[in-house]
mmCIF file with all atom_site columns, C-alpha atoms in Angstrom:
data_model
loop_
_atom_site.group_PDB
_atom_site.id
_atom_site.type_symbol
_atom_site.label_atom_id
_atom_site.label_alt_id
_atom_site.label_comp_id
_atom_site.label_asym_id
_atom_site.label_entity_id
_atom_site.label_seq_id
_atom_site.pdbx_PDB_ins_code
_atom_site.Cartn_x
_atom_site.Cartn_y
_atom_site.Cartn_z
_atom_site.occupancy
_atom_site.B_iso_or_equiv
_atom_site.pdbx_formal_charge
_atom_site.auth_seq_id
_atom_site.auth_comp_id
_atom_site.auth_asym_id
_atom_site.auth_atom_id
_atom_site.pdbx_PDB_model_num
ATOM 1   C CA . MET A 1 1   ? -12.713 -6.866  -10.656 1.00 76.00 ? 1   MET A CA 1
ATOM 2   C CA . ASP A 1 2   ? -12.081 -9.932  -8.509  1.00 85.00 ? 2   ASP A CA 1
ATOM 3   C CA . ILE A 1 3   ? -13.063 -9.129  -4.903  1.00 88.00 ? 3   ILE A CA 1
ATOM 4   C CA . ARG A 1 4   ? -12.393 -11.596 -2.093  1.00 90.00 ? 4   ARG A CA 1
ATOM 5   C CA . VAL A 1 5   ? -13.910 -11.080 1.354   1.00 91.00 ? 5   VAL A CA 1
ATOM 6   C CA . SER A 1 6   ? -12.684 -13.048 4.344   1.00 88.00 ? 6   SER A CA 1
ATOM 7   C CA . GLY A 1 7   ? -13.017 -12.842 8.097   1.00 88.00 ? 7   GLY A CA 1
ATOM 8   C CA . HIS A 1 8   ? -10.780 -13.782 10.992  1.00 86.00 ? 8   HIS A CA 1
ATOM 9   C CA . GLN A 1 9   ? -13.200 -14.945 13.682  1.00 82.00 ? 9   GLN A CA 1
ATOM 10  C CA . VAL A 1 10  ? -15.831 -12.691 12.078  1.00 82.00 ? 10  VAL A CA 1
ATOM 11  C CA . ASP A 1 11  ? -18.876 -13.866 10.139  1.00 82.00 ? 11  ASP A CA 1
ATOM 12  C CA . THR A 1 12  ? -19.011 -12.095 6.778   1.00 84.00 ? 12  THR A CA 1
ATOM 13  C CA . GLY A 1 13  ? -22.669 -12.414 5.820   1.00 86.00 ? 13  GLY A CA 1
ATOM 14  C CA . ASP A 1 14  ? -24.287 -11.798 2.467   1.00 90.00 ? 14  ASP A CA 1
ATOM 15  C CA . ALA A 1 15  ? -25.238 -8.188  3.284   1.00 91.00 ? 15  ALA A CA 1
ATOM 16  C CA . LEU A 1 16  ? -21.643 -7.281  4.203   1.00 91.00 ? 16  LEU A CA 1
ATOM 17  C CA . ARG A 1 17  ? -20.272 -9.019  1.105   1.00 92.00 ? 17  ARG A CA 1
ATOM 18  C CA . ALA A 1 18  ? -22.772 -7.178  -1.111  1.00 93.00 ? 18  ALA A CA 1
ATOM 19  C CA . HIS A 1 19  ? -21.844 -3.848  0.515   1.00 93.00 ? 19  HIS A CA 1
ATOM 20  C CA . VAL A 1 20  ? -18.123 -4.543  -0.062  1.00 92.00 ? 20  VAL A CA 1
ATOM 21  C CA . ASP A 1 21  ? -18.691 -5.578  -3.692  1.00 91.00 ? 21  ASP A CA 1
ATOM 22  C CA . ASP A 1 22  ? -20.849 -2.534  -4.478  1.00 92.00 ? 22  ASP A CA 1
ATOM 23  C CA . ARG A 1 23  ? -18.512 0.021   -2.892  1.00 92.00 ? 23  ARG A CA 1
ATOM 24  C CA . LEU A 1 24  ? -15.253 -1.380  -4.323  1.00 89.00 ? 24  LEU A CA 1
ATOM 25  C CA . GLN A 1 25  ? -16.785 -1.842  -7.758  1.00 88.00 ? 25  GLN A CA 1
ATOM 26  C CA . ALA A 1 26  ? -17.993 1.780   -7.702  1.00 88.00 ? 26  ALA A CA 1
ATOM 27  C CA . ILE A 1 27  ? -14.501 2.988   -6.738  1.00 86.00 ? 27  ILE A CA 1
ATOM 28  C CA . ALA A 1 28  ? -12.920 0.851   -9.455  1.00 83.00 ? 28  ALA A CA 1
ATOM 29  C CA . ASP A 1 29  ? -15.372 2.072   -12.102 1.00 83.00 ? 29  ASP A CA 1
ATOM 30  C CA . LYS A 1 30  ? -14.753 5.684   -11.125 1.00 84.00 ? 30  LYS A CA 1
ATOM 31  C CA . TYR A 1 31  ? -10.934 5.572   -11.272 1.00 77.00 ? 31  TYR A CA 1
ATOM 32  C CA . PHE A 1 32  ? -9.758  2.449   -13.132 1.00 72.00 ? 32  PHE A CA 1
ATOM 33  C CA . SER A 1 33  ? -12.022 0.520   -15.454 1.00 67.00 ? 33  SER A CA 1
ATOM 34  C CA . ARG A 1 34  ? -9.643  -2.440  -15.572 1.00 68.00 ? 34  ARG A CA 1
ATOM 35  C CA . SER A 1 35  ? -8.777  -3.012  -11.911 1.00 70.00 ? 35  SER A CA 1
ATOM 36  C CA . ILE A 1 36  ? -7.237  -6.391  -11.169 1.00 79.00 ? 36  ILE A CA 1
ATOM 37  C CA . SER A 1 37  ? -8.342  -7.530  -7.721  1.00 85.00 ? 37  SER A CA 1
ATOM 38  C CA . ALA A 1 38  ? -8.998  -6.635  -4.100  1.00 89.00 ? 38  ALA A CA 1
ATOM 39  C CA . HIS A 1 39  ? -8.846  -8.619  -0.886  1.00 91.00 ? 39  HIS A CA 1
ATOM 40  C CA . VAL A 1 40  ? -10.869 -7.406  2.102   1.00 93.00 ? 40  VAL A CA 1
ATOM 41  C CA . THR A 1 41  ? -10.187 -8.954  5.515   1.00 92.00 ? 41  THR A CA 1
ATOM 42  C CA . PHE A 1 42  ? -12.335 -8.365  8.581   1.00 93.00 ? 42  PHE A CA 1
ATOM 43  C CA . GLY A 1 43  ? -11.177 -9.150  12.092  1.00 91.00 ? 43  GLY A CA 1
ATOM 44  C CA . ASN A 1 44  ? -11.731 -8.476  15.753  1.00 89.00 ? 44  ASN A CA 1
ATOM 45  C CA . GLY A 1 45  ? -9.748  -5.534  17.074  1.00 84.00 ? 45  GLY A CA 1
ATOM 46  C CA . PRO A 1 46  ? -9.031  -4.295  20.572  1.00 83.00 ? 46  PRO A CA 1
ATOM 47  C CA . HIS A 1 47  ? -11.870 -3.309  22.929  1.00 85.00 ? 47  HIS A CA 1
ATOM 48  C CA . GLY A 1 48  ? -14.578 -5.087  20.919  1.00 84.00 ? 48  GLY A CA 1
ATOM 49  C CA . MET A 1 49  ? -13.880 -3.085  17.763  1.00 89.00 ? 49  MET A CA 1
ATOM 50  C CA . PHE A 1 50  ? -13.940 -4.503  14.235  1.00 91.00 ? 50  PHE A CA 1
ATOM 51  C CA . THR A 1 51  ? -10.959 -4.061  11.918  1.00 92.00 ? 51  THR A CA 1
ATOM 52  C CA . CYS A 1 52  ? -10.935 -4.067  8.145   1.00 93.00 ? 52  CYS A CA 1
ATOM 53  C CA . ASP A 1 53  ? -7.886  -4.296  5.884   1.00 92.00 ? 53  ASP A CA 1
ATOM 54  C CA . ILE A 1 54  ? -8.097  -3.794  2.123   1.00 91.00 ? 54  ILE A CA 1
ATOM 55  C CA . VAL A 1 55  ? -5.325  -4.700  -0.316  1.00 88.00 ? 55  VAL A CA 1
ATOM 56  C CA . ALA A 1 56  ? -6.216  -3.640  -3.854  1.00 84.00 ? 56  ALA A CA 1
ATOM 57  C CA . HIS A 1 57  ? -4.184  -4.440  -6.965  1.00 81.00 ? 57  HIS A CA 1
ATOM 58  C CA . VAL A 1 58  ? -5.288  -1.586  -9.180  1.00 75.00 ? 58  VAL A CA 1
ATOM 59  C CA . MET A 1 59  ? -2.893  -2.120  -12.083 1.00 70.00 ? 59  MET A CA 1
ATOM 60  C CA . GLN A 1 60  ? 0.463   -3.807  -12.611 1.00 68.00 ? 60  GLN A CA 1
ATOM 61  C CA . GLY A 1 61  ? 2.841   -2.315  -10.049 1.00 67.00 ? 61  GLY A CA 1
ATOM 62  C CA . VAL A 1 62  ? 0.235   -0.322  -8.105  1.00 73.00 ? 62  VAL A CA 1
ATOM 63  C CA . ILE A 1 63  ? -0.948  -1.851  -4.846  1.00 78.00 ? 63  ILE A CA 1
ATOM 64  C CA . LEU A 1 64  ? -3.119  0.173   -2.482  1.00 81.00 ? 64  LEU A CA 1
ATOM 65  C CA . LYS A 1 65  ? -3.580  -0.646  1.181   1.00 85.00 ? 65  LYS A CA 1
ATOM 66  C CA . GLY A 1 66  ? -6.120  0.779   3.568   1.00 88.00 ? 66  GLY A CA 1
ATOM 67  C CA . SER A 1 67  ? -7.336  -0.136  7.021   1.00 90.00 ? 67  SER A CA 1
ATOM 68  C CA . GLY A 1 68  ? -10.127 0.985   9.296   1.00 92.00 ? 68  GLY A CA 1
ATOM 69  C CA . GLN A 1 69  ? -11.705 0.349   12.681  1.00 92.00 ? 69  GLN A CA 1
ATOM 70  C CA . GLY A 1 70  ? -15.249 0.684   13.823  1.00 91.00 ? 70  GLY A CA 1
ATOM 71  C CA . SER A 1 71  ? -17.779 -0.526  16.345  1.00 90.00 ? 71  SER A CA 1
ATOM 72  C CA . GLU A 1 72  ? -19.386 -2.554  13.542  1.00 91.00 ? 72  GLU A CA 1
ATOM 73  C CA . ALA A 1 73  ? -18.027 -4.180  10.383  1.00 90.00 ? 73  ALA A CA 1
ATOM 74  C CA . HIS A 1 74  ? -19.726 -1.783  7.933   1.00 91.00 ? 74  HIS A CA 1
ATOM 75  C CA . PRO A 1 75  ? -18.203 1.443   9.370   1.00 92.00 ? 75  PRO A CA 1
ATOM 76  C CA . ALA A 1 76  ? -14.784 -0.248  9.595   1.00 92.00 ? 76  ALA A CA 1
ATOM 77  C CA . PHE A 1 77  ? -14.988 -1.148  5.909   1.00 93.00 ? 77  PHE A CA 1
ATOM 78  C CA . ASP A 1 78  ? -16.248 2.318   4.951   1.00 93.00 ? 78  ASP A CA 1
ATOM 79  C CA . GLN A 1 79  ? -13.276 3.916   6.707   1.00 93.00 ? 79  GLN A CA 1
ATOM 80  C CA . ALA A 1 80  ? -10.809 1.620   4.904   1.00 92.00 ? 80  ALA A CA 1
ATOM 81  C CA . ALA A 1 81  ? -12.557 2.163   1.553   1.00 92.00 ? 81  ALA A CA 1
ATOM 82  C CA . GLU A 1 82  ? -12.401 5.932   2.046   1.00 92.00 ? 82  GLU A CA 1
ATOM 83  C CA . ARG A 1 83  ? -8.638  5.670   2.548   1.00 89.00 ? 83  ARG A CA 1
ATOM 84  C CA . ILE A 1 84  ? -8.298  3.642   -0.652  1.00 86.00 ? 84  ILE A CA 1
ATOM 85  C CA . GLU A 1 85  ? -10.432 6.161   -2.537  1.00 87.00 ? 85  GLU A CA 1
ATOM 86  C CA . SER A 1 86  ? -8.418  9.133   -1.256  1.00 85.00 ? 86  SER A CA 1
ATOM 87  C CA . GLN A 1 87  ? -5.170  7.401   -2.293  1.00 81.00 ? 87  GLN A CA 1
ATOM 88  C CA . LEU A 1 88  ? -6.622  6.848   -5.776  1.00 81.00 ? 88  LEU A CA 1
ATOM 89  C CA . ARG A 1 89  ? -7.752  10.473  -5.984  1.00 82.00 ? 89  ARG A CA 1
ATOM 90  C CA . ARG A 1 90  ? -4.248  11.684  -5.073  1.00 80.00 ? 90  ARG A CA 1
ATOM 91  C CA . TYR A 1 91  ? -2.666  9.269   -7.534  1.00 77.00 ? 91  TYR A CA 1
ATOM 92  C CA . MET A 1 92  ? -4.930  10.325  -10.393 1.00 78.00 ? 92  MET A CA 1
ATOM 93  C CA . ARG A 1 93  ? -4.388  14.020  -9.617  1.00 79.00 ? 93  ARG A CA 1
ATOM 94  C CA . ARG A 1 94  ? -0.609  13.518  -9.655  1.00 75.00 ? 94  ARG A CA 1
ATOM 95  C CA . LEU A 1 95  ? -0.788  11.633  -12.932 1.00 73.00 ? 95  LEU A CA 1
ATOM 96  C CA . LYS A 1 96  ? -2.927  14.391  -14.486 1.00 76.00 ? 96  LYS A CA 1
ATOM 97  C CA . ASN A 1 97  ? -0.552  17.103  -13.220 1.00 75.00 ? 97  ASN A CA 1
ATOM 98  C CA . LYS A 1 98  ? 2.453   15.203  -14.500 1.00 68.00 ? 98  LYS A CA 1
ATOM 99  C CA . HIS A 1 99  ? 0.722   14.573  -17.824 1.00 62.00 ? 99  HIS A CA 1
ATOM 100 C CA . ALA A 1 100 ? -0.130  18.261  -18.189 1.00 70.00 ? 100 ALA A CA 1
ATOM 101 C CA . SER A 1 101 ? 3.390   19.440  -17.307 1.00 67.00 ? 101 SER A CA 1
ATOM 102 C CA . ASN A 1 102 ? 5.271   16.888  -19.446 1.00 61.00 ? 102 ASN A CA 1
ATOM 103 C CA . GLY A 1 103 ? 2.901   16.739  -22.378 1.00 53.00 ? 103 GLY A CA 1
ATOM 104 C CA . ALA A 1 104 ? 3.267   12.963  -22.439 1.00 45.00 ? 104 ALA A CA 1
ATOM 105 C CA . ALA A 1 105 ? 1.452   10.068  -20.834 1.00 42.00 ? 105 ALA A CA 1
ATOM 106 C CA . ALA A 1 106 ? 2.700   9.296   -17.356 1.00 40.00 ? 106 ALA A CA 1
ATOM 107 C CA . SER A 1 107 ? 3.137   5.839   -16.013 1.00 43.00 ? 107 SER A CA 1
ATOM 108 C CA . LEU A 1 108 ? 4.218   4.475   -12.699 1.00 43.00 ? 108 LEU A CA 1
ATOM 109 C CA . PRO A 1 109 ? 7.716   3.036   -13.104 1.00 40.00 ? 109 PRO A CA 1
ATOM 110 C CA . GLY A 1 110 ? 8.710   -0.268  -11.571 1.00 40.00 ? 110 GLY A CA 1
ATOM 111 C CA . GLU A 1 111 ? 6.716   -3.330  -10.717 1.00 39.00 ? 111 GLU A CA 1
ATOM 112 C CA . ILE A 1 112 ? 6.179   -5.234  -7.540  1.00 37.00 ? 112 ILE A CA 1
ATOM 113 C CA . SER A 1 113 ? 7.272   -8.839  -7.615  1.00 40.00 ? 113 SER A CA 1
ATOM 114 C CA . ALA A 1 114 ? 4.285   -11.020 -6.816  1.00 43.00 ? 114 ALA A CA 1
ATOM 115 C CA . ASP A 1 115 ? 6.438   -13.867 -5.493  1.00 45.00 ? 115 ASP A CA 1
ATOM 116 C CA . ALA A 1 116 ? 8.624   -12.072 -2.953  1.00 42.00 ? 116 ALA A CA 1
ATOM 117 C CA . GLY A 1 117 ? 9.929   -14.518 -0.354  1.00 48.00 ? 117 GLY A CA 1
ATOM 118 C CA . TYR A 1 118 ? 10.320  -13.836 3.331   1.00 47.00 ? 118 TYR A CA 1
ATOM 119 C CA . THR A 1 119 ? 12.801  -15.375 5.729   1.00 49.00 ? 119 THR A CA 1
ATOM 120 C CA . VAL A 1 120 ? 12.657  -14.841 9.481   1.00 50.00 ? 120 VAL A CA 1
ATOM 121 C CA . PHE A 1 121 ? 16.051  -15.269 11.080  1.00 48.00 ? 121 PHE A CA 1
ATOM 122 C CA . ALA A 1 122 ? 15.954  -16.818 14.542  1.00 45.00 ? 122 ALA A CA 1
ATOM 123 C CA . VAL A 1 123 ? 17.303  -14.912 17.510  1.00 44.00 ? 123 VAL A CA 1
ATOM 124 C CA . ASP A 1 124 ? 20.309  -16.574 19.173  1.00 47.00 ? 124 ASP A CA 1
ATOM 125 C CA . GLY A 1 125 ? 19.710  -18.031 22.601  1.00 47.00 ? 125 GLY A CA 1
ATOM 126 C CA . ASP A 1 126 ? 17.770  -20.736 24.378  1.00 47.00 ? 126 ASP A CA 1
ATOM 127 C CA . GLY A 1 127 ? 14.463  -18.982 24.167  1.00 45.00 ? 127 GLY A CA 1
ATOM 128 C CA . ASP A 1 128 ? 14.403  -18.542 27.964  1.00 47.00 ? 128 ASP A CA 1
ATOM 129 C CA . GLU A 1 129 ? 15.694  -14.990 27.697  1.00 48.00 ? 129 GLU A CA 1
ATOM 130 C CA . VAL A 1 130 ? 13.524  -12.155 26.536  1.00 48.00 ? 130 VAL A CA 1
ATOM 131 C CA . VAL A 1 131 ? 15.598  -9.996  24.227  1.00 47.00 ? 131 VAL A CA 1
ATOM 132 C CA . GLY A 1 132 ? 13.991  -6.553  23.980  1.00 52.00 ? 132 GLY A CA 1
ATOM 133 C CA . ASP A 1 133 ? 16.663  -4.827  21.905  1.00 56.00 ? 133 ASP A CA 1
ATOM 134 C CA . ALA A 1 134 ? 17.029  -7.519  19.239  1.00 53.00 ? 134 ALA A CA 1
ATOM 135 C CA . PRO A 1 135 ? 13.783  -8.040  17.317  1.00 60.00 ? 135 PRO A CA 1
ATOM 136 C CA . PRO A 1 136 ? 13.655  -10.814 14.731  1.00 59.00 ? 136 PRO A CA 1
ATOM 137 C CA . ILE A 1 137 ? 15.146  -9.861  11.366  1.00 61.00 ? 137 ILE A CA 1
ATOM 138 C CA . ILE A 1 138 ? 12.966  -10.418 8.330   1.00 61.00 ? 138 ILE A CA 1
ATOM 139 C CA . ALA A 1 139 ? 14.673  -10.524 4.940   1.00 58.00 ? 139 ALA A CA 1
ATOM 140 C CA . GLU A 1 140 ? 12.673  -9.835  1.794   1.00 60.00 ? 140 GLU A CA 1
ATOM 141 C CA . THR A 1 141 ? 14.050  -11.224 -1.440  1.00 60.00 ? 141 THR A CA 1
ATOM 142 C CA . ARG A 1 142 ? 13.270  -10.815 -5.130  1.00 65.00 ? 142 ARG A CA 1
ATOM 143 C CA . VAL A 1 143 ? 12.080  -7.226  -4.795  1.00 69.00 ? 143 VAL A CA 1
ATOM 144 C CA . ASP A 1 144 ? 12.375  -4.944  -7.811  1.00 77.00 ? 144 ASP A CA 1
ATOM 145 C CA . VAL A 1 145 ? 13.911  -1.533  -7.210  1.00 86.00 ? 145 VAL A CA 1
ATOM 146 C CA . PRO A 1 146 ? 11.976  0.924   -9.383  1.00 88.00 ? 146 PRO A CA 1
ATOM 147 C CA . GLU A 1 147 ? 13.638  3.653   -11.412 1.00 91.00 ? 147 GLU A CA 1
ATOM 148 C CA . ALA A 1 148 ? 11.785  6.874   -10.632 1.00 91.00 ? 148 ALA A CA 1
ATOM 149 C CA . SER A 1 149 ? 12.032  10.564  -9.928  1.00 91.00 ? 149 SER A CA 1
ATOM 150 C CA . VAL A 1 150 ? 11.818  11.677  -6.305  1.00 90.00 ? 150 VAL A CA 1
ATOM 151 C CA . SER A 1 151 ? 8.208   12.836  -6.694  1.00 88.00 ? 151 SER A CA 1
ATOM 152 C CA . ASP A 1 152 ? 7.233   9.500   -8.278  1.00 88.00 ? 152 ASP A CA 1
ATOM 153 C CA . ALA A 1 153 ? 8.975   7.656   -5.429  1.00 90.00 ? 153 ALA A CA 1
ATOM 154 C CA . VAL A 1 154 ? 6.985   9.650   -2.863  1.00 89.00 ? 154 VAL A CA 1
ATOM 155 C CA . MET A 1 155 ? 3.802   8.800   -4.776  1.00 86.00 ? 155 MET A CA 1
ATOM 156 C CA . MET A 1 156 ? 4.726   5.084   -4.748  1.00 85.00 ? 156 MET A CA 1
ATOM 157 C CA . LEU A 1 157 ? 5.472   5.322   -1.011  1.00 85.00 ? 157 LEU A CA 1
ATOM 158 C CA . ASP A 1 158 ? 1.960   6.703   -0.445  1.00 81.00 ? 158 ASP A CA 1
ATOM 159 C CA . LEU A 1 159 ? 0.281   4.196   -2.742  1.00 80.00 ? 159 LEU A CA 1
ATOM 160 C CA . ARG A 1 160 ? 2.052   1.171   -1.306  1.00 77.00 ? 160 ARG A CA 1
ATOM 161 C CA . ASN A 1 161 ? 1.386   2.439   2.225   1.00 73.00 ? 161 ASN A CA 1
ATOM 162 C CA . THR A 1 162 ? 4.876   1.521   3.406   1.00 79.00 ? 162 THR A CA 1
ATOM 163 C CA . ASN A 1 163 ? 7.324   3.306   5.665   1.00 85.00 ? 163 ASN A CA 1
ATOM 164 C CA . ALA A 1 164 ? 10.300  3.312   3.268   1.00 90.00 ? 164 ALA A CA 1
ATOM 165 C CA . LEU A 1 165 ? 11.026  2.859   -0.437  1.00 89.00 ? 165 LEU A CA 1
ATOM 166 C CA . LEU A 1 166 ? 14.393  2.270   -2.097  1.00 91.00 ? 166 LEU A CA 1
ATOM 167 C CA . PHE A 1 167 ? 14.552  3.485   -5.710  1.00 93.00 ? 167 PHE A CA 1
ATOM 168 C CA . LYS A 1 168 ? 17.029  4.358   -8.446  1.00 93.00 ? 168 LYS A CA 1
ATOM 169 C CA . ASN A 1 169 ? 16.918  8.097   -9.062  1.00 92.00 ? 169 ASN A CA 1
ATOM 170 C CA . MET A 1 170 ? 16.234  8.806   -12.750 1.00 90.00 ? 170 MET A CA 1
ATOM 171 C CA . GLY A 1 171 ? 18.095  12.118  -12.563 1.00 88.00 ? 171 GLY A CA 1
ATOM 172 C CA . THR A 1 172 ? 21.336  10.949  -10.944 1.00 89.00 ? 172 THR A CA 1
ATOM 173 C CA . GLY A 1 173 ? 21.348  7.184   -11.506 1.00 89.00 ? 173 GLY A CA 1
ATOM 174 C CA . ALA A 1 174 ? 22.154  6.657   -7.803  1.00 91.00 ? 174 ALA A CA 1
ATOM 175 C CA . PHE A 1 175 ? 20.118  4.625   -5.340  1.00 93.00 ? 175 PHE A CA 1
ATOM 176 C CA . ASN A 1 176 ? 18.006  6.828   -3.068  1.00 94.00 ? 176 ASN A CA 1
ATOM 177 C CA . MET A 1 177 ? 15.452  6.182   -0.348  1.00 93.00 ? 177 MET A CA 1
ATOM 178 C CA . VAL A 1 178 ? 12.329  8.022   0.709   1.00 94.00 ? 178 VAL A CA 1
ATOM 179 C CA . TYR A 1 179 ? 10.781  7.274   4.075   1.00 93.00 ? 179 TYR A CA 1
ATOM 180 C CA . ARG A 1 180 ? 7.954   8.422   6.298   1.00 89.00 ? 180 ARG A CA 1
ATOM 181 C CA . ARG A 1 181 ? 9.219   10.259  9.370   1.00 87.00 ? 181 ARG A CA 1
ATOM 182 C CA . GLY A 1 182 ? 7.616   10.065  12.800  1.00 83.00 ? 182 GLY A CA 1
ATOM 183 C CA . ASP A 1 183 ? 6.069   13.528  12.451  1.00 86.00 ? 183 ASP A CA 1
ATOM 184 C CA . GLY A 1 184 ? 4.298   12.537  9.199   1.00 80.00 ? 184 GLY A CA 1
ATOM 185 C CA . THR A 1 185 ? 6.660   14.301  6.796   1.00 88.00 ? 185 THR A CA 1
ATOM 186 C CA . ILE A 1 186 ? 8.663   12.528  4.102   1.00 90.00 ? 186 ILE A CA 1
ATOM 187 C CA . GLY A 1 187 ? 12.443  12.145  4.382   1.00 91.00 ? 187 GLY A CA 1
ATOM 188 C CA . TRP A 1 188 ? 14.768  11.657  1.422   1.00 91.00 ? 188 TRP A CA 1
ATOM 189 C CA . VAL A 1 189 ? 18.166  9.944   1.637   1.00 91.00 ? 189 VAL A CA 1
ATOM 190 C CA . GLU A 1 190 ? 20.655  10.526  -1.165  1.00 88.00 ? 190 GLU A CA 1
ATOM 191 C CA . PRO A 1 191 ? 24.191  9.081   -1.084  1.00 86.00 ? 191 PRO A CA 1
ATOM 192 C CA . GLN A 1 192 ? 27.086  11.471  -0.871  1.00 82.00 ? 192 GLN A CA 1
ATOM 193 C CA . ARG A 1 193 ? 28.742  11.981  -4.239  1.00 75.00 ? 193 ARG A CA 1
ATOM 194 C CA . ALA A 1 194 ? 32.473  11.357  -4.474  1.00 66.00 ? 194 ALA A CA 1
#
């Protein structure tokens, strides 16, 4: 597994790098023997805290994200790694349950495009005004819309650690969306049938 460690205004010494390598390699060996890569970024957070963000490419189409904060870099990383490990545990449990109920091997449908482009559209005006109700609009292009069941879409939403996921429902063939609500529950949007 290719593990990259970087720091934003934080010195990542040999001991921290060794700790990161050992822990992520142990997680990868436990859940996926052929993990692709992980990128760990340390930074300075608010109030003298350290932050740690982990982006792990476990297999094609499965990207896990975890973050943590701590008074030191090691606890911040441990918190983020625990989040990654709990996501992997949930994912593996869901795959085993699906495999047992279907009697066939389960796979995660859809793939994430590695070369998605981003465009930030400028806000109209001279720049002298502060526009509070009109945040900049960011357009993402070249994103694959996976074909999945609702339960698989919720699993992908958890694994990708995003707020919303558009998918093509395998049962109806219509485009649906699952999203994380403010109270922590999952919402599901299905278009009205004609």
